[in-house]
Amino acid sequence: MNITNRILSVVFAVLLLAAIGKSQEAVKPEAALSVHYEELTAPEFIQAVAKSGATCIIPVGILEKHGPHLPLGTDLIDCREVALRAAKQEYTIIYPAYYVGQIFEAKHQPGTIAYSTWMMLNLLQETCDELGRNGIKKIILLNGHGGNESFLRFFCQAQLSSRKEYAVYLFDPAEDSSMEEALKKLRKTTLDGHAGEEETSAMLANRPDLVHMDRAGEQNGEDQKRLANLKHAYTGIWWYASQPNHYRGYGSYGNKELGETILKLESGLLAEMVRSVKEDTVTLELQKQFFEGSSAPLKTKQ
Ligand SMILES: [Zn+2]
């Protein structure tokens, strides 16, 4: 080998080593995988699906007024923080910002984005279908918005309307008396529910820069009880009848300690749920049986 060939072979070896190094860099070691869907590369996504046990959380928020002092995106900002804290305890993929849900009752307030009924159903269904097509077998809905409660339960029920290769689970923590006790000790008010003491506290713990405590008392968050004469009835205008300012409670009493406790307790319960969803083999097996049966009901043993 002459000197030129020797130099060329050294250069070649260096380039080869660099190329090997690069291709190894392209796929991260598991520990370094982001939990954020949008931050994963395509090769990393394959690893993330495996590492997460084919699970993905969709934190569902909304754009709506939160009293005079909290941001429009409060529900999403806080439930994404809960998801993030849970995913640090139990690895799962977190779906990007999702703001589409039921919020017709706040259409009279500035900043509300209220998509139509079919749009919200179809968008969530198609999002789940696309996750399913990408190998996610277990989709966890984490609801950050009170107005979504009936919608998301209905959405879960509607998953049985046609055969699916994935299952949808809604985070639905059981009442825990010791947790209730811990929160009660820190709380100063009893009327709450929207931009009041709890939600203001959570935002103070999560993003204090977005809270305007000096404005929390500028509007009335009391229950106006304008439908108090109506007995044994539910009607869509109930919330507007009670809380026309789209504010329920007293945000002025918010405090960081309560907020930190709420975020810690919720994320702990969510991590526990993610763990149990990963281990769960029954739901998908029963769905399979059910869909087979529902395509031939006369064959179902009587
Ligand atoms: Zn809220």
Tab-separated table of C-alpha atoms and ligand atoms in Angstrom:
chain	number	residue	atom	x	y	z
A	1	MET	CA	0.000	0.000	0.000
A	2	ASN	CA	1.506	3.329	-1.014
A	3	ILE	CA	1.197	6.439	1.089
A	4	THR	CA	-1.735	7.851	-0.933
A	5	ASN	CA	-3.680	4.586	-0.596
A	6	ARG	CA	-2.877	4.471	3.105
A	7	ILE	CA	-4.223	8.042	3.594
A	8	LEU	CA	-7.310	7.204	1.530
A	9	SER	CA	-8.037	4.080	3.608
A	10	VAL	CA	-7.666	6.050	6.853
A	11	VAL	CA	-10.020	8.744	5.513
A	12	PHE	CA	-12.473	6.034	4.441
A	13	ALA	CA	-12.346	4.395	7.892
A	14	VAL	CA	-12.951	7.742	9.607
A	15	LEU	CA	-15.920	8.462	7.310
A	16	LEU	CA	-17.335	4.980	7.919
A	17	LEU	CA	-17.084	5.365	11.681
A	18	ALA	CA	-18.753	8.786	11.461
A	19	ALA	CA	-21.572	7.289	9.358
A	20	ILE	CA	-22.097	4.455	11.857
A	21	GLY	CA	-22.119	7.004	14.669
A	22	LYS	CA	-24.724	9.070	12.791
A	23	SER	CA	-27.054	6.133	12.127
A	24	GLN	CA	-26.873	5.148	15.808
A	25	GLU	CA	-27.659	8.730	16.749
A	26	ALA	CA	-30.834	8.640	14.616
A	27	VAL	CA	-32.476	6.157	16.996
A	28	LYS	CA	-32.270	7.357	20.588
A	29	PRO	CA	-31.758	5.051	23.531
A	30	GLU	CA	-35.141	4.367	25.144
A	31	ALA	CA	-34.478	6.462	28.235
A	32	ALA	CA	-34.111	9.607	26.126
A	33	LEU	CA	-37.406	9.214	24.248
A	34	SER	CA	-39.655	12.269	24.525
A	35	VAL	CA	-43.176	11.742	25.850
A	36	HIS	CA	-44.424	14.412	23.442
A	37	TYR	CA	-45.830	12.913	20.227
A	38	GLU	CA	-44.836	15.936	18.153
A	39	GLU	CA	-41.206	15.822	19.313
A	40	LEU	CA	-40.568	12.209	18.267
A	41	THR	CA	-38.919	11.378	14.952
A	42	ALA	CA	-40.582	8.655	12.863
A	43	PRO	CA	-38.016	5.980	13.898
A	44	GLU	CA	-38.377	7.081	17.534
A	45	PHE	CA	-42.173	6.851	17.240
A	46	ILE	CA	-41.826	3.090	16.620
A	47	GLN	CA	-39.756	2.810	19.812
A	48	ALA	CA	-42.200	5.006	21.753
A	49	VAL	CA	-45.177	2.830	20.791
A	50	ALA	CA	-43.309	-0.222	22.103
A	51	LYS	CA	-42.064	1.483	25.255
A	52	SER	CA	-45.523	2.894	26.063
A	53	GLY	CA	-47.210	-0.500	25.679
A	54	ALA	CA	-49.073	1.011	22.691
A	55	THR	CA	-50.717	3.674	24.876
A	56	CYS	CA	-51.273	7.364	24.212
A	57	ILE	CA	-52.955	10.038	26.328
A	58	ILE	CA	-55.041	12.715	24.634
A	59	PRO	CA	-55.351	15.592	27.110
A	60	VAL	CA	-58.614	17.269	26.077
A	61	GLY	CA	-59.045	20.960	26.816
A	62	ILE	CA	-61.088	23.847	25.457
A	63	LEU	CA	-60.829	27.560	24.658
A	64	GLU	CA	-63.217	29.397	26.954
A	65	LYS	CA	-63.368	32.228	29.479
A	66	HIS	CA	-62.013	31.369	32.922
A	67	GLY	CA	-63.370	34.154	35.081
A	68	PRO	CA	-61.756	37.578	34.719
A	69	HIS	CA	-58.313	36.358	35.774
A	70	LEU	CA	-57.295	33.044	34.131
A	71	PRO	CA	-56.323	32.335	30.495
A	72	LEU	CA	-58.711	30.964	27.867
A	73	GLY	CA	-56.660	27.774	27.595
A	74	THR	CA	-56.624	27.018	31.350
A	75	ASP	CA	-58.141	23.526	31.028
A	76	LEU	CA	-55.648	22.361	28.439
A	77	ILE	CA	-52.627	24.032	30.046
A	78	ASP	CA	-53.347	22.324	33.368
A	79	CYS	CA	-54.390	18.889	32.102
A	80	ARG	CA	-51.302	18.713	29.890
A	81	GLU	CA	-49.214	19.362	33.005
A	82	VAL	CA	-51.001	16.496	34.792
A	83	ALA	CA	-50.327	14.232	31.788
A	84	LEU	CA	-46.674	15.263	31.699
A	85	ARG	CA	-46.158	14.546	35.402
A	86	ALA	CA	-47.889	11.160	35.014
A	87	ALA	CA	-45.841	10.227	31.942
A	88	LYS	CA	-42.657	10.913	33.900
A	89	GLN	CA	-43.783	8.253	36.386
A	90	GLU	CA	-45.105	5.786	33.811
A	91	TYR	CA	-43.969	6.231	30.208
A	92	THR	CA	-46.700	6.940	27.688
A	93	ILE	CA	-47.058	9.155	24.626
A	94	ILE	CA	-48.851	12.506	25.036
A	95	TYR	CA	-50.869	13.684	22.037
A	96	PRO	CA	-50.386	17.355	20.947
A	97	ALA	CA	-52.645	20.226	22.046
A	98	TYR	CA	-56.310	19.234	21.564
A	99	TYR	CA	-58.844	22.026	22.005
A	100	VAL	CA	-62.032	20.609	20.443
A	101	GLY	CA	-64.954	19.775	22.733
A	102	GLN	CA	-68.383	20.762	24.040
A	103	ILE	CA	-68.644	24.437	25.048
A	104	PHE	CA	-71.892	25.806	23.621
A	105	GLU	CA	-72.845	27.247	27.034
A	106	ALA	CA	-70.067	29.868	26.813
A	107	LYS	CA	-70.739	31.132	23.274
A	108	HIS	CA	-71.806	34.499	24.715
A	109	GLN	CA	-68.311	35.031	26.197
A	110	PRO	CA	-65.321	36.424	24.280
A	111	GLY	CA	-62.742	33.920	23.025
A	112	THR	CA	-64.900	30.774	23.110
A	113	ILE	CA	-64.321	28.359	20.235
A	114	ALA	CA	-67.403	26.137	20.029
A	115	TYR	CA	-67.175	23.640	17.171
A	116	SER	CA	-70.387	22.009	15.954
A	117	THR	CA	-71.621	18.727	17.451
A	118	TRP	CA	-70.676	16.453	14.542
A	119	MET	CA	-67.331	18.195	14.126
A	120	MET	CA	-66.302	17.481	17.722
A	121	LEU	CA	-67.423	13.853	17.487
A	122	ASN	CA	-65.849	13.229	14.105
A	123	LEU	CA	-62.576	14.937	14.927
A	124	LEU	CA	-62.069	12.903	18.087
A	125	GLN	CA	-63.091	9.688	16.304
A	126	GLU	CA	-60.783	10.314	13.374
A	127	THR	CA	-57.941	11.238	15.751
A	128	CYS	CA	-58.444	7.923	17.572
A	129	ASP	CA	-58.718	6.025	14.257
A	130	GLU	CA	-55.442	7.552	13.081
A	131	LEU	CA	-53.726	6.678	16.355
A	132	GLY	CA	-55.092	3.136	15.973
A	133	ARG	CA	-53.758	2.945	12.414
A	134	ASN	CA	-50.358	3.925	13.826
A	135	GLY	CA	-50.276	1.014	16.255
A	136	ILE	CA	-51.742	2.668	19.371
A	137	LYS	CA	-54.009	0.002	20.906
A	138	LYS	CA	-55.035	1.872	24.045
A	139	ILE	CA	-56.084	5.521	23.920
A	140	ILE	CA	-56.504	7.372	27.190
A	141	LEU	CA	-58.709	10.463	27.249
A	142	LEU	CA	-57.747	12.908	29.976
A	143	ASN	CA	-60.481	15.474	30.372
A	144	GLY	CA	-59.547	18.944	31.592
A	145	HIS	CA	-62.935	20.583	30.943
A	146	GLY	CA	-66.161	20.206	32.932
A	147	GLY	CA	-68.387	20.790	29.879
A	148	ASN	CA	-66.911	17.677	28.225
A	149	GLU	CA	-68.041	15.178	30.825
A	150	SER	CA	-71.196	13.932	29.102
A	151	PHE	CA	-69.626	14.234	25.645
A	152	LEU	CA	-66.600	12.066	26.481
A	153	ARG	CA	-68.660	9.399	28.235
A	154	PHE	CA	-70.966	9.272	25.217
A	155	PHE	CA	-67.885	9.097	22.978
A	156	CYS	CA	-66.660	6.044	24.934
A	157	GLN	CA	-70.075	4.382	24.585
A	158	ALA	CA	-70.080	5.166	20.850
A	159	GLN	CA	-66.857	3.161	20.421
A	160	LEU	CA	-69.023	0.037	20.427
A	161	SER	CA	-70.938	1.156	17.334
A	162	SER	CA	-68.446	-0.477	14.962
A	163	ARG	CA	-65.456	-2.822	15.158
A	164	LYS	CA	-62.221	-1.255	16.407
A	165	GLU	CA	-58.732	-2.641	16.847
A	166	TYR	CA	-58.083	-0.247	19.719
A	167	ALA	CA	-59.804	0.643	22.977
A	168	VAL	CA	-60.615	4.087	24.404
A	169	TYR	CA	-60.333	4.630	28.160
A	170	LEU	CA	-61.468	7.751	30.002
A	171	PHE	CA	-59.540	8.821	33.120
A	172	ASP	CA	-62.214	8.523	35.798
A	173	PRO	CA	-60.579	8.413	39.238
A	174	ALA	CA	-62.531	6.787	42.034
A	175	GLU	CA	-63.406	8.995	45.018
A	176	ASP	CA	-60.642	8.786	47.560
A	177	SER	CA	-61.531	9.900	51.081
A	178	SER	CA	-57.938	10.561	52.196
A	179	MET	CA	-57.398	12.686	49.096
A	180	GLU	CA	-60.647	14.574	49.727
A	181	GLU	CA	-59.501	15.168	53.308
A	182	ALA	CA	-56.117	16.522	52.179
A	183	LEU	CA	-57.795	18.940	49.753
A	184	LYS	CA	-60.459	19.993	52.253
A	185	LYS	CA	-57.781	20.996	54.756
A	186	LEU	CA	-56.188	23.340	52.231
A	187	ARG	CA	-59.425	24.791	50.855
A	188	LYS	CA	-60.953	28.001	52.153
A	189	THR	CA	-64.144	28.115	50.052
A	190	THR	CA	-66.938	25.624	49.361
A	191	LEU	CA	-68.561	27.001	46.187
A	192	ASP	CA	-66.258	26.161	43.275
A	193	GLY	CA	-66.298	24.650	39.810
A	194	HIS	CA	-64.995	27.073	37.223
A	195	ALA	CA	-62.020	29.425	37.655
A	196	GLY	CA	-62.611	29.254	41.409
A	197	GLU	CA	-60.219	28.357	44.211
A	198	GLU	CA	-59.095	24.969	42.834
A	199	GLU	CA	-58.530	25.929	39.211
A	200	THR	CA	-56.842	29.186	40.168
A	201	SER	CA	-54.598	27.258	42.567
A	202	ALA	CA	-53.616	24.702	39.911
A	203	MET	CA	-52.639	27.498	37.533
A	204	LEU	CA	-50.695	29.263	40.322
A	205	ALA	CA	-48.681	26.058	40.772
A	206	ASN	CA	-48.292	25.396	37.052
A	207	ARG	CA	-48.054	28.782	35.286
A	208	PRO	CA	-48.188	31.646	37.835
A	209	ASP	CA	-47.222	34.058	35.055
A	210	LEU	CA	-50.693	33.550	33.518
A	211	VAL	CA	-52.708	34.315	36.670
A	212	HIS	CA	-54.015	37.827	37.386
A	213	MET	CA	-54.900	37.527	41.070
A	214	ASP	CA	-55.664	41.257	41.344
A	215	ARG	CA	-58.586	40.765	38.911
A	216	ALA	CA	-60.085	37.594	40.419
A	217	GLY	CA	-62.635	39.558	42.465
A	218	GLU	CA	-63.729	41.833	39.609
A	219	GLN	CA	-66.656	39.605	38.580
A	220	ASN	CA	-69.323	37.667	40.425
A	221	GLY	CA	-68.722	33.894	40.629
A	222	GLU	CA	-71.713	33.116	42.836
A	223	ASP	CA	-74.568	30.798	41.840
A	224	GLN	CA	-77.399	33.024	40.497
A	225	LYS	CA	-79.972	30.209	40.984
A	226	ARG	CA	-82.195	31.529	38.188
A	227	LEU	CA	-83.822	28.129	37.631
A	228	ALA	CA	-84.372	27.334	41.309
A	229	ASN	CA	-88.095	26.784	40.716
A	230	LEU	CA	-87.557	23.961	38.235
A	231	LYS	CA	-87.911	20.516	39.835
A	232	HIS	CA	-86.516	17.121	38.716
A	233	ALA	CA	-85.380	18.469	35.365
A	234	TYR	CA	-82.199	18.916	33.360
A	235	THR	CA	-82.037	21.537	30.634
A	236	GLY	CA	-79.140	22.824	28.554
A	237	ILE	CA	-79.403	26.407	29.799
A	238	TRP	CA	-78.787	25.323	33.431
A	239	TRP	CA	-75.179	26.486	33.550
A	240	TYR	CA	-75.973	29.871	32.030
A	241	ALA	CA	-78.852	30.163	34.495
A	242	SER	CA	-76.430	29.634	37.402
A	243	GLN	CA	-73.178	31.191	36.181
A	244	PRO	CA	-73.808	33.817	33.467
A	245	ASN	CA	-70.283	35.218	33.971
A	246	HIS	CA	-68.870	31.759	33.176
A	247	TYR	CA	-67.256	31.873	36.577
A	248	ARG	CA	-68.150	29.713	39.589
A	249	GLY	CA	-66.342	30.194	42.865
A	250	TYR	CA	-63.799	32.590	44.297
A	251	GLY	CA	-60.510	32.689	42.450
A	252	SER	CA	-59.106	35.215	44.951
A	253	TYR	CA	-58.637	32.332	47.406
A	254	GLY	CA	-56.365	30.401	45.058
A	255	ASN	CA	-53.005	29.426	46.497
A	256	LYS	CA	-49.974	27.616	45.188
A	257	GLU	CA	-49.876	24.954	47.906
A	258	LEU	CA	-53.400	23.755	47.093
A	259	GLY	CA	-52.539	23.802	43.369
A	260	GLU	CA	-49.395	21.762	43.861
A	261	THR	CA	-51.359	19.222	45.932
A	262	ILE	CA	-54.037	18.925	43.222
A	263	LEU	CA	-51.472	18.421	40.432
A	264	LYS	CA	-49.530	15.887	42.481
A	265	LEU	CA	-52.595	13.852	43.469
A	266	GLU	CA	-54.111	13.862	39.974
A	267	SER	CA	-50.891	12.948	38.203
A	268	GLY	CA	-50.297	10.131	40.708
A	269	LEU	CA	-53.747	8.692	40.002
A	270	LEU	CA	-53.258	9.081	36.254
A	271	ALA	CA	-49.895	7.268	36.397
A	272	GLU	CA	-51.650	4.479	38.275
A	273	MET	CA	-54.311	4.362	35.572
A	274	VAL	CA	-51.711	4.263	32.760
A	275	ARG	CA	-49.991	1.339	34.508
A	276	SER	CA	-53.261	-0.584	34.790
A	277	VAL	CA	-54.244	0.198	31.184
A	278	LYS	CA	-50.870	-1.125	29.997
A	279	GLU	CA	-51.420	-4.354	31.931
A	280	ASP	CA	-55.059	-4.701	30.844
A	281	THR	CA	-55.679	-7.473	28.315
A	282	VAL	CA	-59.356	-7.976	29.134
A	283	THR	CA	-60.841	-4.877	27.479
A	284	LEU	CA	-59.497	-5.616	23.998
A	285	GLU	CA	-60.356	-9.314	24.315
A	286	LEU	CA	-63.951	-8.534	25.344
A	287	GLN	CA	-64.280	-5.954	22.570
A	288	LYS	CA	-63.202	-8.616	20.064
A	289	GLN	CA	-65.784	-11.081	21.422
A	290	PHE	CA	-68.440	-8.367	21.430
A	291	PHE	CA	-67.831	-7.278	17.827
A	292	GLU	CA	-67.915	-10.883	16.631
A	293	GLY	CA	-71.180	-11.398	18.496
A	294	SER	CA	-72.697	-8.142	17.309
A	295	SER	CA	-72.129	-9.065	13.669
A	296	ALA	CA	-74.224	-12.245	14.147
A	297	PRO	CA	-76.607	-11.681	17.098
A	298	LEU	CA	-78.761	-14.741	16.279
A	299	LYS	CA	-75.756	-16.918	17.041
A	300	THR	CA	-75.376	-15.458	20.535
A	301	LYS	CA	-76.147	-18.223	23.065
A	302	GLN	CA	-79.508	-17.621	24.786
B	1	ZN	ZN	-61.560	25.127	33.435
